[in-house]
Structure formats: structure tokens, C-alpha cells
Coordinates of C-alpha atoms in Angstrom, one line a residue:
Chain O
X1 CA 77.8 167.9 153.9
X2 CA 80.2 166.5 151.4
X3 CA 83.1 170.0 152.1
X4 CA 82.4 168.9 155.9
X5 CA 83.5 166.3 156.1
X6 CA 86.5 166.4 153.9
X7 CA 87.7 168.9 156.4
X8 CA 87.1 166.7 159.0
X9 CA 89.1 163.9 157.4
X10 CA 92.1 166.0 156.8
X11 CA 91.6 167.1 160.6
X12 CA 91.8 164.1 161.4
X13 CA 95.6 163.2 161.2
X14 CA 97.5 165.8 162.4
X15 CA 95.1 165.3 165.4
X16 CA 96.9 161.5 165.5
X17 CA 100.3 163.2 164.9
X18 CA 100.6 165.5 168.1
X19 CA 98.5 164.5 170.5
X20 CA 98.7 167.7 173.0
X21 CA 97.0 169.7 170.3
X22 CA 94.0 167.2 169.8
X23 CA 91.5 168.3 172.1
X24 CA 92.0 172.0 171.5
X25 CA 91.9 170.7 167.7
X26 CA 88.3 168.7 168.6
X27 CA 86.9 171.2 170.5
X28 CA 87.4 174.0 167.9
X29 CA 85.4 171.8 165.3
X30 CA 82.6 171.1 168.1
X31 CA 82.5 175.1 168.9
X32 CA 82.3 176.0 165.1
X33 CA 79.4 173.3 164.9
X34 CA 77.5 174.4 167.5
X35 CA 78.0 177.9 166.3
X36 CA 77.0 177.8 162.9
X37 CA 73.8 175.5 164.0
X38 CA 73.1 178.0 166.8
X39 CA 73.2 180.9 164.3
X40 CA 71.1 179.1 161.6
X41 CA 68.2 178.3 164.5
X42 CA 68.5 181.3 165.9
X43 CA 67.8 183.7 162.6
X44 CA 65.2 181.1 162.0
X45 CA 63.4 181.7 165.5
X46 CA 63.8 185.4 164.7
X47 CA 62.2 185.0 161.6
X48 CA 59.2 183.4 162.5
X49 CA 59.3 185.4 165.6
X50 CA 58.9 188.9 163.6
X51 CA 56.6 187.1 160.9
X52 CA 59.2 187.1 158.0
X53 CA 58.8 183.4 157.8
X54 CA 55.0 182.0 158.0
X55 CA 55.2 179.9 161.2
X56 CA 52.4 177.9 159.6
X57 CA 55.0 176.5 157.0
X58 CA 58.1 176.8 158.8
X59 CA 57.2 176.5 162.5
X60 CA 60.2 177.9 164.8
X61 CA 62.9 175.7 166.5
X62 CA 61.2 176.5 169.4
X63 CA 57.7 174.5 169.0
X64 CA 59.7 171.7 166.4
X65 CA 62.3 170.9 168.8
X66 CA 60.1 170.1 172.0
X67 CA 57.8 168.5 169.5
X68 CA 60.4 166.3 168.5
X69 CA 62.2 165.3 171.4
X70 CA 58.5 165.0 173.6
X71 CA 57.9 162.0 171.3
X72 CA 54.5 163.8 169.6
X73 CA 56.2 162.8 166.3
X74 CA 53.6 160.1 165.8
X75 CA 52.3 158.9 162.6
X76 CA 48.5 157.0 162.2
X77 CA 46.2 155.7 165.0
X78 CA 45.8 152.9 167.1
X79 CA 48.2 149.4 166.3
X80 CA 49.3 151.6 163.3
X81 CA 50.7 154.2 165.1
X82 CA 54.4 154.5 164.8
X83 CA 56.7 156.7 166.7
X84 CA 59.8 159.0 165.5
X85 CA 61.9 156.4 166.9
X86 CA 60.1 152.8 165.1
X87 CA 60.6 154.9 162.1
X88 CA 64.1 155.5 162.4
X89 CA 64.8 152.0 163.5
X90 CA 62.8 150.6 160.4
X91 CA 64.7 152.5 158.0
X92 CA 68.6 152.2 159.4
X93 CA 67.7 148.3 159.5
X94 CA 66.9 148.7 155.5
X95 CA 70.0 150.4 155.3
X96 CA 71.9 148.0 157.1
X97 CA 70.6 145.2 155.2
X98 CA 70.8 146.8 151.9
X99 CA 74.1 148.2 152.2
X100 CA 75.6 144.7 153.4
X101 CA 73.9 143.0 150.6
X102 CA 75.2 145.6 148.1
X103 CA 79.0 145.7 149.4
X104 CA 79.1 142.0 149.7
X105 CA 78.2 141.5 146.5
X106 CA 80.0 144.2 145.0
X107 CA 83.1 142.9 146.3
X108 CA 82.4 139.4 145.4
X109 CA 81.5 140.3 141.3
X110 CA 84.3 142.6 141.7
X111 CA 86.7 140.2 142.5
X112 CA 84.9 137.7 139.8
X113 CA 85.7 140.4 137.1
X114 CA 89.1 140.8 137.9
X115 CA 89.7 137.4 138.2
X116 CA 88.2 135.8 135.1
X117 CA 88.6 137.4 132.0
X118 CA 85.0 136.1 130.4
X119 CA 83.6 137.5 134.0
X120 CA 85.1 141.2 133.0
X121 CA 83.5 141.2 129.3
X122 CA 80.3 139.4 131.0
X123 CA 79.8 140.8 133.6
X124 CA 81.1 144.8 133.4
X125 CA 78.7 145.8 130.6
X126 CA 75.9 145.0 133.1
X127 CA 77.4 146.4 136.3
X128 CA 78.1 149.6 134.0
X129 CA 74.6 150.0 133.3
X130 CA 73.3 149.7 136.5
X131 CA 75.4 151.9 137.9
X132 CA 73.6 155.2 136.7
X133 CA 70.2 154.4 137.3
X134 CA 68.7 156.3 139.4
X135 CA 67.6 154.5 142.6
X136 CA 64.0 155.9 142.6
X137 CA 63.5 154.2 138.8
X138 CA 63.6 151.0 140.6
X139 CA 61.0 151.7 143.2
X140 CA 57.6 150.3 141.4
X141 CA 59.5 147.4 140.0
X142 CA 60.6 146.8 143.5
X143 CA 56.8 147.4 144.7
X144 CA 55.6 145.2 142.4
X145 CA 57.7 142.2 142.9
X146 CA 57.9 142.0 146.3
X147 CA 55.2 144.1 147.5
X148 CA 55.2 147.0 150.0
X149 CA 57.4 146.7 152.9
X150 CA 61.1 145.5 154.0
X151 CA 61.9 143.7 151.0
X152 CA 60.9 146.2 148.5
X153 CA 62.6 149.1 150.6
X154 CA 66.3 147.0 151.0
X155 CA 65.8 145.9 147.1
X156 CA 65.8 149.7 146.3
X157 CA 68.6 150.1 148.5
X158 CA 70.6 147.8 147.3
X159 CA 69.8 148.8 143.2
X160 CA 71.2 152.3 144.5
X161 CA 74.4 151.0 145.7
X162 CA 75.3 147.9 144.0
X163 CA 76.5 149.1 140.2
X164 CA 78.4 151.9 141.0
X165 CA 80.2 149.9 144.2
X166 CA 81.1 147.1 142.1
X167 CA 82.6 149.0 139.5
X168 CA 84.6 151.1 142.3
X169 CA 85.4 147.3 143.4
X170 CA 86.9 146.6 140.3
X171 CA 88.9 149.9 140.3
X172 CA 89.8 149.3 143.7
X173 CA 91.4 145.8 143.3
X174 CA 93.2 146.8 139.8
X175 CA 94.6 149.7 141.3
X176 CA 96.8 146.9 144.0
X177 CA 100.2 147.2 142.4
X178 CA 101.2 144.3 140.5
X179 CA 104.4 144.3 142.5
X180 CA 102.6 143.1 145.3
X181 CA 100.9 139.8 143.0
X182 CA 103.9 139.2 141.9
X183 CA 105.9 139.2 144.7
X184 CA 103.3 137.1 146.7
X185 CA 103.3 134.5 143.9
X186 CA 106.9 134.2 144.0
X187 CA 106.9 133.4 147.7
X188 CA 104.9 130.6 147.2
X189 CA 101.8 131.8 148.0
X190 CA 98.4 130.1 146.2
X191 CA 95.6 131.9 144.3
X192 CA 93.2 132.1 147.0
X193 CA 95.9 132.7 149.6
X194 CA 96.9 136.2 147.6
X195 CA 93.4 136.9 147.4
X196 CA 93.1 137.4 151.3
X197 CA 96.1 138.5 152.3
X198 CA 97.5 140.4 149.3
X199 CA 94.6 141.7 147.0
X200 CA 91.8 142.1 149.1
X201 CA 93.7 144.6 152.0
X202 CA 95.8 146.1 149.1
X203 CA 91.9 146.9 147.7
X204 CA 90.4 147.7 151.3
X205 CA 90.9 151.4 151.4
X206 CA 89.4 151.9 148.0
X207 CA 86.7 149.6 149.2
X208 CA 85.9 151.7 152.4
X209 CA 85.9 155.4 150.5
X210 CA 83.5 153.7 148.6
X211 CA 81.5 152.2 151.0
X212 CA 81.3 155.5 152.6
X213 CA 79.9 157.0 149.6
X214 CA 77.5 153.8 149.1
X215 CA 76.3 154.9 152.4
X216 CA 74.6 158.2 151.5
X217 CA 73.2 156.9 148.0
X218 CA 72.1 154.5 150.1
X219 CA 70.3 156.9 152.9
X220 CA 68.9 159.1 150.0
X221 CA 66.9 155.6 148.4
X222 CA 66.1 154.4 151.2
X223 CA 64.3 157.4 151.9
X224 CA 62.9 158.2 148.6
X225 CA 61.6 154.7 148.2
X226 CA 59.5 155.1 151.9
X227 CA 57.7 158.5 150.3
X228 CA 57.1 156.7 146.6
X229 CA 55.4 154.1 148.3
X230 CA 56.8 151.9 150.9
X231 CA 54.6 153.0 153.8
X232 CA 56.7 152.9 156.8
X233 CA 60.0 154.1 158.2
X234 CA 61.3 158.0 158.8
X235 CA 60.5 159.2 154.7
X236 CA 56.9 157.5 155.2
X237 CA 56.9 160.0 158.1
X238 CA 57.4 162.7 156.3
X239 CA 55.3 162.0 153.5
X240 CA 52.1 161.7 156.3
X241 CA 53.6 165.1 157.6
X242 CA 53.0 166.9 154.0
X243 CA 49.7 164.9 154.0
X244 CA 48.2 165.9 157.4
X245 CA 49.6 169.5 157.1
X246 CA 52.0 169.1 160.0
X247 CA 54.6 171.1 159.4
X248 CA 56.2 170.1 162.8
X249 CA 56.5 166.1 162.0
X250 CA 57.8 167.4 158.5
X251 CA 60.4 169.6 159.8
X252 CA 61.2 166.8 162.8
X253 CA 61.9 164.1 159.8
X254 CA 64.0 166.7 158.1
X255 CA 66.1 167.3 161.2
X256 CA 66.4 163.7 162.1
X257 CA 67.2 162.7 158.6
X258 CA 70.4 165.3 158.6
X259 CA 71.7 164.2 162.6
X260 CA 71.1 160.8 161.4
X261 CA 73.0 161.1 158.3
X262 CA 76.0 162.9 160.2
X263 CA 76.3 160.5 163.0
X264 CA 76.4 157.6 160.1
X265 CA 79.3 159.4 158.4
X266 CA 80.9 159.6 161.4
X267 CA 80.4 155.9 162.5
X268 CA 82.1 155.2 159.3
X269 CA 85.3 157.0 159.6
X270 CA 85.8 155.5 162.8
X271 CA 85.3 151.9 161.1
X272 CA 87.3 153.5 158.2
X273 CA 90.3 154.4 160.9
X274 CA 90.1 150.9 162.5
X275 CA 90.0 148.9 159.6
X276 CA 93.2 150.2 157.8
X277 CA 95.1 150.4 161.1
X278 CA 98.2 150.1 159.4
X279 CA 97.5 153.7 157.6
X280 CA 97.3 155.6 160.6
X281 CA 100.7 154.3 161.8
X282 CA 102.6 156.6 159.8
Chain R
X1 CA 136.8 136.8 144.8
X2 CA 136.9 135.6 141.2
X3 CA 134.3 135.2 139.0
X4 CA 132.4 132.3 139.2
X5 CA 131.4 131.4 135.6
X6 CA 133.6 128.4 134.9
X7 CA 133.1 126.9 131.6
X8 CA 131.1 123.1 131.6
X9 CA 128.7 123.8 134.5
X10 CA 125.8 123.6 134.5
X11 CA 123.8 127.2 134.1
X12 CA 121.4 128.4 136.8
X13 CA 119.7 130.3 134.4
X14 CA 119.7 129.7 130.1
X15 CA 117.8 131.6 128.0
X16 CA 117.4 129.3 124.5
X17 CA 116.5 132.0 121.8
X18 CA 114.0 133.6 123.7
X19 CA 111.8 135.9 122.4
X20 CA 108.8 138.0 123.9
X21 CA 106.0 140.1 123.0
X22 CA 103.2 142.1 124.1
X23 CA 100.1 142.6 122.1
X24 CA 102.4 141.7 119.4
X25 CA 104.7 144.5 119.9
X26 CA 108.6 142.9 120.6
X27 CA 110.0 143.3 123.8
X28 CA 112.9 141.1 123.5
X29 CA 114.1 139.3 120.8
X30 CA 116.3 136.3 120.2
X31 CA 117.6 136.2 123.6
X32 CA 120.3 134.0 124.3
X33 CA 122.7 133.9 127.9
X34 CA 123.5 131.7 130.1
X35 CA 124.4 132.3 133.8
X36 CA 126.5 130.6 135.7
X37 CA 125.4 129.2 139.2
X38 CA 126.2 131.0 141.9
X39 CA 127.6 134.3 140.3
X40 CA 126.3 137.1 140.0
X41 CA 125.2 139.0 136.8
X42 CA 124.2 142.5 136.1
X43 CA 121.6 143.3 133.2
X44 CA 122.0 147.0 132.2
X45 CA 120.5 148.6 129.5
X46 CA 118.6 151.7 128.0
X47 CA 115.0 151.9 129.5
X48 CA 112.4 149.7 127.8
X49 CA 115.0 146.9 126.5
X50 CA 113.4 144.4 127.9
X51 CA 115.2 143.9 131.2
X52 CA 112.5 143.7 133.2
X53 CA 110.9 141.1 130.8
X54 CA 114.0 138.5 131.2
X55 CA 113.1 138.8 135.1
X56 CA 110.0 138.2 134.6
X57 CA 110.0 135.5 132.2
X58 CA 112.9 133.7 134.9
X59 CA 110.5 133.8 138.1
X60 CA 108.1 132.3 135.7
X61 CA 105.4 135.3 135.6
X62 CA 105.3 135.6 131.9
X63 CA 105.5 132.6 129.4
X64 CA 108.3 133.6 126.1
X65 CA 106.2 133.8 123.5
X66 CA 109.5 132.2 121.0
X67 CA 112.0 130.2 122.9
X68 CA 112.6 128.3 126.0
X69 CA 113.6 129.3 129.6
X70 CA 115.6 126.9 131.8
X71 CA 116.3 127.4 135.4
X72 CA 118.7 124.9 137.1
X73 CA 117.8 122.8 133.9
X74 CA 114.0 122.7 134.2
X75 CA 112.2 124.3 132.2
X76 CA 110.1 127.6 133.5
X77 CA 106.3 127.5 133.4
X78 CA 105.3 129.5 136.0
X79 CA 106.7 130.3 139.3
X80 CA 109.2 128.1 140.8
X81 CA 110.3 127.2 144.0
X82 CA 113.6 128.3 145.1
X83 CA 113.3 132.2 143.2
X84 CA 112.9 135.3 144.9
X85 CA 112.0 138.4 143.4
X86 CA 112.5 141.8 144.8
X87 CA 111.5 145.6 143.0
X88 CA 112.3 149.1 143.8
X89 CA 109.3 149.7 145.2
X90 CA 106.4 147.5 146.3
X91 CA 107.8 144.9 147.9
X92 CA 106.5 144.6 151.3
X93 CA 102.9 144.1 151.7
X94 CA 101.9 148.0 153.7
X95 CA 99.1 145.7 155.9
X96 CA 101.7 143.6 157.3
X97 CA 104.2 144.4 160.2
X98 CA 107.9 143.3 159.3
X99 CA 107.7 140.0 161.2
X100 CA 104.4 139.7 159.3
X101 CA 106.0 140.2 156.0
X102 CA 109.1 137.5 156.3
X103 CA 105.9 135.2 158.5
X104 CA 103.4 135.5 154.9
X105 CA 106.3 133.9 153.2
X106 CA 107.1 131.3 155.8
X107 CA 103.8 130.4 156.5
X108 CA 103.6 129.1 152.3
X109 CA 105.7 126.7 153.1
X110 CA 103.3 125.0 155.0
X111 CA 104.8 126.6 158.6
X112 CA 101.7 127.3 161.1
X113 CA 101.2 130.9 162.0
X114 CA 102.8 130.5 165.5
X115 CA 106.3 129.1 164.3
X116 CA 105.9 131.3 161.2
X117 CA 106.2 134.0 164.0
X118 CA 108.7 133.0 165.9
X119 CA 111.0 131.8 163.0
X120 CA 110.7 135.5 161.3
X121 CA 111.5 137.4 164.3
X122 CA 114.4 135.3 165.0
X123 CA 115.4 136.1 161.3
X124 CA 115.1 139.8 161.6
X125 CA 117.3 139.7 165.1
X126 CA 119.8 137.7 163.5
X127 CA 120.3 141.2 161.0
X128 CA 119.8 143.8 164.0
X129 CA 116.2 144.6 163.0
X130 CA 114.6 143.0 166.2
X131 CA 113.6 145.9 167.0
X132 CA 111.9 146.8 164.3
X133 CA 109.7 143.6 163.8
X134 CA 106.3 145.1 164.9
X135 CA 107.1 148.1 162.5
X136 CA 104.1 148.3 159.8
X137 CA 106.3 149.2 156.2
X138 CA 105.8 152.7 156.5
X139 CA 107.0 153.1 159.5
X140 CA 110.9 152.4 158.3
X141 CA 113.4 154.0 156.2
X142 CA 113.4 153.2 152.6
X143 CA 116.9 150.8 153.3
X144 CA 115.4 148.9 156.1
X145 CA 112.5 148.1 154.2
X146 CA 114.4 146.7 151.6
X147 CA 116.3 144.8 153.7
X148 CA 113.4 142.9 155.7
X149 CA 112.5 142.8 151.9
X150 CA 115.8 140.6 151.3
X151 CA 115.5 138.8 155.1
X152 CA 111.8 137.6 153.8
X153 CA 113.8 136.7 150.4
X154 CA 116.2 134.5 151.9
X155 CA 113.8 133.3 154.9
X156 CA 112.7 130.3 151.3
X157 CA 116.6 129.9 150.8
X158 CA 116.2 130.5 147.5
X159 CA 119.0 129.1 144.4
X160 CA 117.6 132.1 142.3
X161 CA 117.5 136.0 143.1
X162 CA 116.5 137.9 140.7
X163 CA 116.3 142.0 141.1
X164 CA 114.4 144.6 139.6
X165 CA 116.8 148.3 140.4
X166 CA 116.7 147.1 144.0
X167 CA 117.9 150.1 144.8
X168 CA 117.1 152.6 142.5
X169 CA 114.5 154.7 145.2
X170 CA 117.3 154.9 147.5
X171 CA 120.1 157.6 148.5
X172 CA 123.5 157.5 147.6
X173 CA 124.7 156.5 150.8
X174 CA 122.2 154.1 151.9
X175 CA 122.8 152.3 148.4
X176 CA 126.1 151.5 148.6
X177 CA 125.6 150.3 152.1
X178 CA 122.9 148.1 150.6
X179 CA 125.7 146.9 148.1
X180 CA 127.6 145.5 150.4
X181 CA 124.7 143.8 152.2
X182 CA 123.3 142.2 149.0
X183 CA 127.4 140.8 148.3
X184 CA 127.9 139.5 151.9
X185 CA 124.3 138.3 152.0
X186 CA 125.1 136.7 148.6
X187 CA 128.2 135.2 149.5
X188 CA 126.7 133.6 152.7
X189 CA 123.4 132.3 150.5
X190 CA 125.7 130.9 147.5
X191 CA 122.8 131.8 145.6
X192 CA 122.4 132.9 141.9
X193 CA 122.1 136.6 141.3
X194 CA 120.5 138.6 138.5
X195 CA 120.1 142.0 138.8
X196 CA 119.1 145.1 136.7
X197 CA 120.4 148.3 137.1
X198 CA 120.7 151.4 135.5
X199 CA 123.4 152.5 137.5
X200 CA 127.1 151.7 136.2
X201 CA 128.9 152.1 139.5
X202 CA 126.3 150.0 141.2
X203 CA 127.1 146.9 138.3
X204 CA 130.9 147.5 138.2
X205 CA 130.7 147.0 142.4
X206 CA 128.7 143.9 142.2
X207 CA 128.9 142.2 139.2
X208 CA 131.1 139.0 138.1
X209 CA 129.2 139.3 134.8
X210 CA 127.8 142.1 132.7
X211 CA 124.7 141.5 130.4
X212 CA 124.7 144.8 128.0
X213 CA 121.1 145.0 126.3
X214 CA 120.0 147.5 123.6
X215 CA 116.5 148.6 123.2
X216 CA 113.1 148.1 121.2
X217 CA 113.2 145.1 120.7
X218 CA 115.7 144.2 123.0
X219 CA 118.5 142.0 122.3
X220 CA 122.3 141.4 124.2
X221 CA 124.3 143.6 123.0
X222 CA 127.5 142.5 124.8
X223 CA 128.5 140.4 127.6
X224 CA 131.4 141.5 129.7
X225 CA 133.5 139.7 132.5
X226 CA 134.6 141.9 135.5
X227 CA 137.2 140.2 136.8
X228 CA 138.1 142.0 140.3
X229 CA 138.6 141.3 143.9
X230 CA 135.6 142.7 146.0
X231 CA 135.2 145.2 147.5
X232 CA 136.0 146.9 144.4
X233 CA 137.9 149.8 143.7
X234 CA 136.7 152.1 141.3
X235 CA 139.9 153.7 140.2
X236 CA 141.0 150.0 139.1
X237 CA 142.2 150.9 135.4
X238 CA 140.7 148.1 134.5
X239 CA 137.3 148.7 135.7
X240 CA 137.7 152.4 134.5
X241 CA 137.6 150.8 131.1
X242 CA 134.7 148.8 131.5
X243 CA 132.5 152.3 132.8
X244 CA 133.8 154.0 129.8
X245 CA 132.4 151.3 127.0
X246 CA 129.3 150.7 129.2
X247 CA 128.8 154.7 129.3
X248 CA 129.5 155.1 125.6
X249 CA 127.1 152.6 124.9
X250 CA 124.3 153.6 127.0
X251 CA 125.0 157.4 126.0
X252 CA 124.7 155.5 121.7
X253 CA 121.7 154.0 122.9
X254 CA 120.0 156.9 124.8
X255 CA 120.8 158.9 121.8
X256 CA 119.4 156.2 119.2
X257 CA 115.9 156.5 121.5
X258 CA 115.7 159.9 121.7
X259 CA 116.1 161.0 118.1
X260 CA 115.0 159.9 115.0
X261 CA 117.8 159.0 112.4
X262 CA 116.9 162.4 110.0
X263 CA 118.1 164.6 113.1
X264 CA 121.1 163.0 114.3
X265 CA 122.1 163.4 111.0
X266 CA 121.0 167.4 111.2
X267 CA 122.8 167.7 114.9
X268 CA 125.5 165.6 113.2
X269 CA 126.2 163.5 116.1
X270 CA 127.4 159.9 115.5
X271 CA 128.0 161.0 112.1

């Protein structure tokens, strides 16, 4: 996914550059798409079809994808039945959540540590050593604390994220020039004033690369916490798949979890592309 | 023009044996100058003498660690009103449009957004770069940059401009058209100048004044009046002898960085 979509960035701005050339350009990376998909299901049809694959364990596209799009991805009975599509919502809301908690933060220690000198040697040994835990180690802590559900599942989320962005945070905003500072204080511009105007935009595009990273660490937690434990949401799914033997709800999970994660990726360019406007002007 | 550094008035700028280190490792060391208001004076020097430093410690970014630093007799303890700064590079804020740029700096002064606006495009027509106002920085040519770079400068009226190789990323052409932008622009303000250069035909066209600095640490090594009328000619004898003692002593000091005492003496140069 990761070579994907650094071909796609780099597609992206010639695209801007001459626009006659743009739809040819987009329609060449849809055709490619579909082709490589369209291969990939199609060998795996054929596979099952001649009995090379066991159908029982890898049923073909052609009983998963009806399956999933009829809506028979159900998990549990009665008021605790929950669809394909509660499941998704449950967990893109943790995301959500988790990820806004973890970026705000980020960038508000972030800032703290470049700011104050006693925040930096306070403050950077602990975001340091956050940052490489593995998101899953916090899951029974998480379970413990707050119990099953929401809570536990955005707390996991944000654990994943929240080290690793800070730290990028603090890259991001020491990486501003010190031209720019200078040149802002000079004109007369206050402390707070050059943190809005000057820092914080000279920072942002650091801030969304690695907000865009944040966002699959954060997709892969949210997911592993929901089959360690937090029973709901699309990995709970899964997890029930394995349990019941239905290959078809685990291979409808697996599929949704990989559009889902594409269409995210791609949500966040287009924020990416809006929110430093003044980069694509070039 | 003539030089404007008459004797009894009262210096824009006085450095009072300033000295300045960083993690006490000398920069500069036992600085002392005066510059005269209104004229215009051109630190040059070796790289790492400490030019950049005297800037610095004039706009009030950087206390002297030794010494004192006056500007228009007040004492300098952080940025002051009535300085502008401007780099080689850096200077305009990349998220702002032009008008944006010279409206940041007007707004400081208290200005509301609206009049901000209004007062920064009139500033940019006023130097033919009207059209050019809703231009993000990267949009325009390295010389217009630098000069909504100066429009935002002047837009506070400063007493004090101090430069940083202003013009150092810039072709030959576009530089000496900057020259004579910065000297009419200069003229018109009435402000102070400092600027540092490591180009000798860039300080023999603008200077009234020559600061000559040697490095680590760096102290003044000579101060050198170029009395000339503007625009200057370069084949002036008398500015042909300036370039030659400023070039001897940069191509001393160049020398003096590069290699150690043990082999100049084995390339017996200087000897």
C-alpha cells in the first residue's frame, strides 16, 4: 500500500501542472487498478474453481462478494446482532476520535517542548518512550481501566499514535527556518501571534505527512484492539468469523478493512492538498 | 552623494566593546564601531567572522554576552521598534500571498485586517507589483520576492535596516538592479543601512562606509570611507584601490582559514 501511494502522490502534480493531460493521467491509474484487482480475483476464482485453493478456507470472490454486499455479514443474534455496516461505523468513529485526540495533543506538547526549555527535557524522554510501544501492549491496560467498549478502543488508538506524532511534532516545528522567527519578531509580531501565523503553517506540512502516517497506526490498533478484546466494531467481526468458521464474514472484513483503508488515504490527500494550498500553487 | 558620517552626531548604531559567544566558543570579540545615522555601511568579511552575529545582536535577537549595544542611544534588549531585518533567503512567510506578507507586518501595528489589506496593496502598486499581490512567494522570481521583502520592510518605516547578503541567491543582473533599488529606496527612507556582503563590487556600489572583519573570533579589522558620487563607477582609481586592499585581505584571510600555519609555511605563501 505504502509504494501505492507514493506513486500516486508524485502523480499527483504534474496532473495540476497541465491540465489536458489529467484525465488521461487519472484514468490510466483507475484502469491499472481495476486491472491488477481484476487479475488477483480472477486467478483466485480459478483457483477455487479447479480445487487448487480449498473453497472451504478461501471461499471464491464469487460467493464473498454477494455475501458481502447482500448485507449477510451479520455478527450475533437478536438486539446483539450487528451488521457489516454498524461495525464499520463503530470503528472509523474510534478512529476519528482517537486520531483527533492524538494529533491535538501531539501538536499542543509539541509546541510545549519547543517552546519551554524544562518542557523539552521534561517532557521528550517520555514522549520518546511512548513512541515505540507497540499499540496492542496497551490493550489490557486499556481493558482494565475503562472496561470493554468505546473508551478502551479510542484509548488504544490514541497510545498508538500519540508518541511517535508528538515527536514528529517537534521535528516538524524545529525544522521552520529560524529566518522566518526572526523575521516575524522583528516586524513586531508577539509570541503567540508568530505561533499562528508563522510557526504553526511553517510546521503544517510536516504535521499532515505525519498525520497521514498516524492514520494507518491508527487503523491497524484500532483493529487489533477489537480482536484482543473489545467486542464490537469491523476486527470484532472478524474475530466471530474465525470463531463461527465463516470464512465468508472473515474474508468480507478483510476486504472491507483494505477499501476502507484506501478510501481513508485518499480522503487524506485531498485534506493534505487543501490544507497547504499555497504548495500547490507552484 | 557624500558620505554621511559627519563627526559629533549622534550614532544610529554603537557597538561598546562588544563581545559574543556561543556555547562558549567566541564569535566576535571586542567589537567596537559606530555608524553614523543615515549612511550606509557595509560589513564584509571571511565567512564565520561574526557578521551575522553584529546583525543579530543590533535587531536585538541575541543579547552580547561582554559589552553593550546602542541603537539610536538606547540600549538593545531585544527587538526594537523601528529595525527591519531582511536574509538571503527566508524572508517571506511561503503561506502568505504578497499583500499578505507586507498585511502580517501592518496588522502588528495594531492595523485591523481590512486596512492592513488595503494599505499593503496600495504599497505594492505604488512599486509596480500590483499585479502581483495575490502571488503566493513561490509563485515570483527570486528579485520580486525580495523586493515585496523590502516593500513589507519599509511598510514600519523603519530608522534601522539591517541586511543579511540580501542578495547573495540572486543573478548577476537582477542584483545590480536590486542595488540600485535598495540606494533609491534608501535615499527616499533616510534610513540607516547595515549590510553584509561577501561581494566586493556589491559593497564598493553601495557603501559610504566599509566595516572589514577577520575571522574566528571576529574582530574589525579595518574601517574604510568610500567617498564617491553614486551611481558609482567602478573604474574610479580610487575605488580600484579600495577592491584591491579589500581583495588582498579577504584572499590573507581565506588563506589564514583554510590552512594551518605548518603548511603555509611548506607552500611558502605569505612567507
Amino acid at each position: 500500500m505504502a509504494s501505492l501511494d507514493l506513486g500516486a502522490a508524485k502523480e499527483t502534480r504534474p496532473m495540476r501542472r497541465d491540465k489536458p493531460r489529467r484525465l488521461p493521467r487519472a484514468l490510466t491509474t483507475v484502469f491499472w487498478f481495476a486491472l491488477a484487482w481484476g487479475l488477483l480475483i480472477g486467478l483466485w476464482e480459478l483457483g477455487t474453481a479447479q480445487g487448487f485453493l480449498n473453497d472451504r478456507i478461501l471461499p471464491p470472490p464469487s460467493e464473498t462478494i454477494p455475501f458481502l454486499l447482500s448485507g449477510g455479514a451479520n455478527v450475533g443474534f437478536g438486539v446483539q446482532k450487528a451488521g457489516l455496516i454498524d461495525a464499520v461505523v463503530v470503528t472509523l468513529g474510534r478512529i476519528a476520535i482517537g486520531l483527533s485526540c492524538g494529533l491535538g495533543l501531539a501538536v499542543l506538547v509539541g509546541a510545549l517542548i519547543v517552546e519551554f526549555v524544562p518542557a523539552r527535557r521534561l517532557f521528550m524522554p517520555i514522549v520518546q518512550t511512548i513512541a515505540p510501544i507497540s499499540p496492542v501492549a496497551w490493550i489490557p491496560f486499556a481493558i482494565a481501566i475503562v472496561g470493554i467498549g468505546d473508551p478502551a478502543a479510542i484509548f488504544v488508538v490514541f497510545m498508538a499514535i500519540f508518541g511517535s506524532m508528538a515527536v514528529a511534532a517537534v521535528a516538524a516545528f524545529d525544522a521552520v527556518p529560524g529566518e522566518y522567527v526572526k523575521v516575524a519578531t522583528t516586524l513586531g509580531a508577539g509570541r503567540l501571534r508568530i505561533w499562528f501565523r508563522v510557526l504553526l503553517p511553517g510546521a503544517l506540512p510536516g504535521i499532515m505527512t505525519m498525520t497521514r502516517m498516524s492514520l494507518f497506526g491508527a487503523w491497524m490498533a484500532v483493529l487489533a484492539g477489537e480482536m484482543a478484546g473489545i467486542n464490537s466494531g469491523l476486527g470484532y467481526l472478524i474475530m466471530m468469523g474465525q470463531q463461527m468458521y465463516n470464512m465468508k464474514l472473515v474474508m468480507s472484513g478483510i476486504i472491507t478493512i483494505g477499501a476502507i483503508g484506501f478510501l481513508l488515504d485518499r480522503v487524506m490527500l485531498l485534506i493534505q492538498h487543501r490544507v497547504l494550498w499555497w504548495e500547490r500553487r507552484t | 552623494m557624500t558620505a554621511r558620517t559627519g563627526a559629533g552626531i549622534r550614532p544610529a548604531i554603537r557597538f561598546d566593546h562588544v563581545s559574543k559567544a556561543f556555547d562558549n566558543r567566541p564569535a566576535v570579540e571586542d567589537i567596537d564601531l559606530a555608524v553614523a545615522p543615515g549612511s550606509f555601511t557595509v560589513l564584509i568579511g571571511p565567512s564565520g567572522c561574526g557578521k551575522s552575529t553584529l546583525l543579530g545582536m543590533s535587531a536585538g535577537l541575541e543579547p552580547p554576552t561582554e559589552g553593550y549595544v546602542f541603537v539610536h542611544d538606547c540600549e538593545v534588549k531585544g527587538p526594537t521598534e523601528g529595525t527591519a531585518l531582511l536574509f538571503q533567503q527566508h524572508n517571506l512567510f511561503p503561506w502568505m500571498t504578497a499583500a499578505g506578507n507586507v498585511a502580517f507586518a501592518l496588522e502588528n501595528t495594531g492595523l485591523s485586517r481590512r486596512d492592513a489589506r488595503g494599505e499593503a496593496l496600495r504599497l505594492l502598486g505604488h512599486v509596480g507589483l500590483g499585479a502581483f499581490a495575490d502571488k503566493v512567494p513561490a509563485e515570483l522570481s527570486g528579485g520580486m520576492r525580495q523586493r515585496v521583502a523590502l516593500v513589507r520592510a519599509f511598510a514600519l518605516k523603519p530608522r534601522l535596516l539591517l541586511m543579511d547578503e540580501p542578495f547573495g541567491a540572486l543573478d548577476h543582473q537582477t542584483r545590480r538592479m536590486m542595488q540600485a533599488y535598495l540606494l533609491a529606496t534608501w535615499r527616499d527612507s533616510g534610513a540607516t543601512v547595515m549590510l553584509v556582503t561577501h561581494d566586493l563590487t556589491e559593497a564598493l556600489v553601495l557603501a559610504d562606509r566599509i566595516v572589514l572583519m577577520s575571522g574566528s573570533p571576529g574582530r574589525v579589522t579595518e574601517v574604510i570611507d568610500v567617498i564617491a558620487p553614486r551611481p558609482r563607477d567602478l573604474a574610479d582609481p580610487a575605488l580600484a584601490a579600495i577592491c584591491r586592499r579589500l581583495e588582498a585581505h579577504l584572499e590573507a584571510e581565506a588563506i589564514r582559514g583554510e590552512f594551518g600555519p605548518d603548511e603555509l609555511a611548506r607552500l611558502g605563501v605569505l612567507s
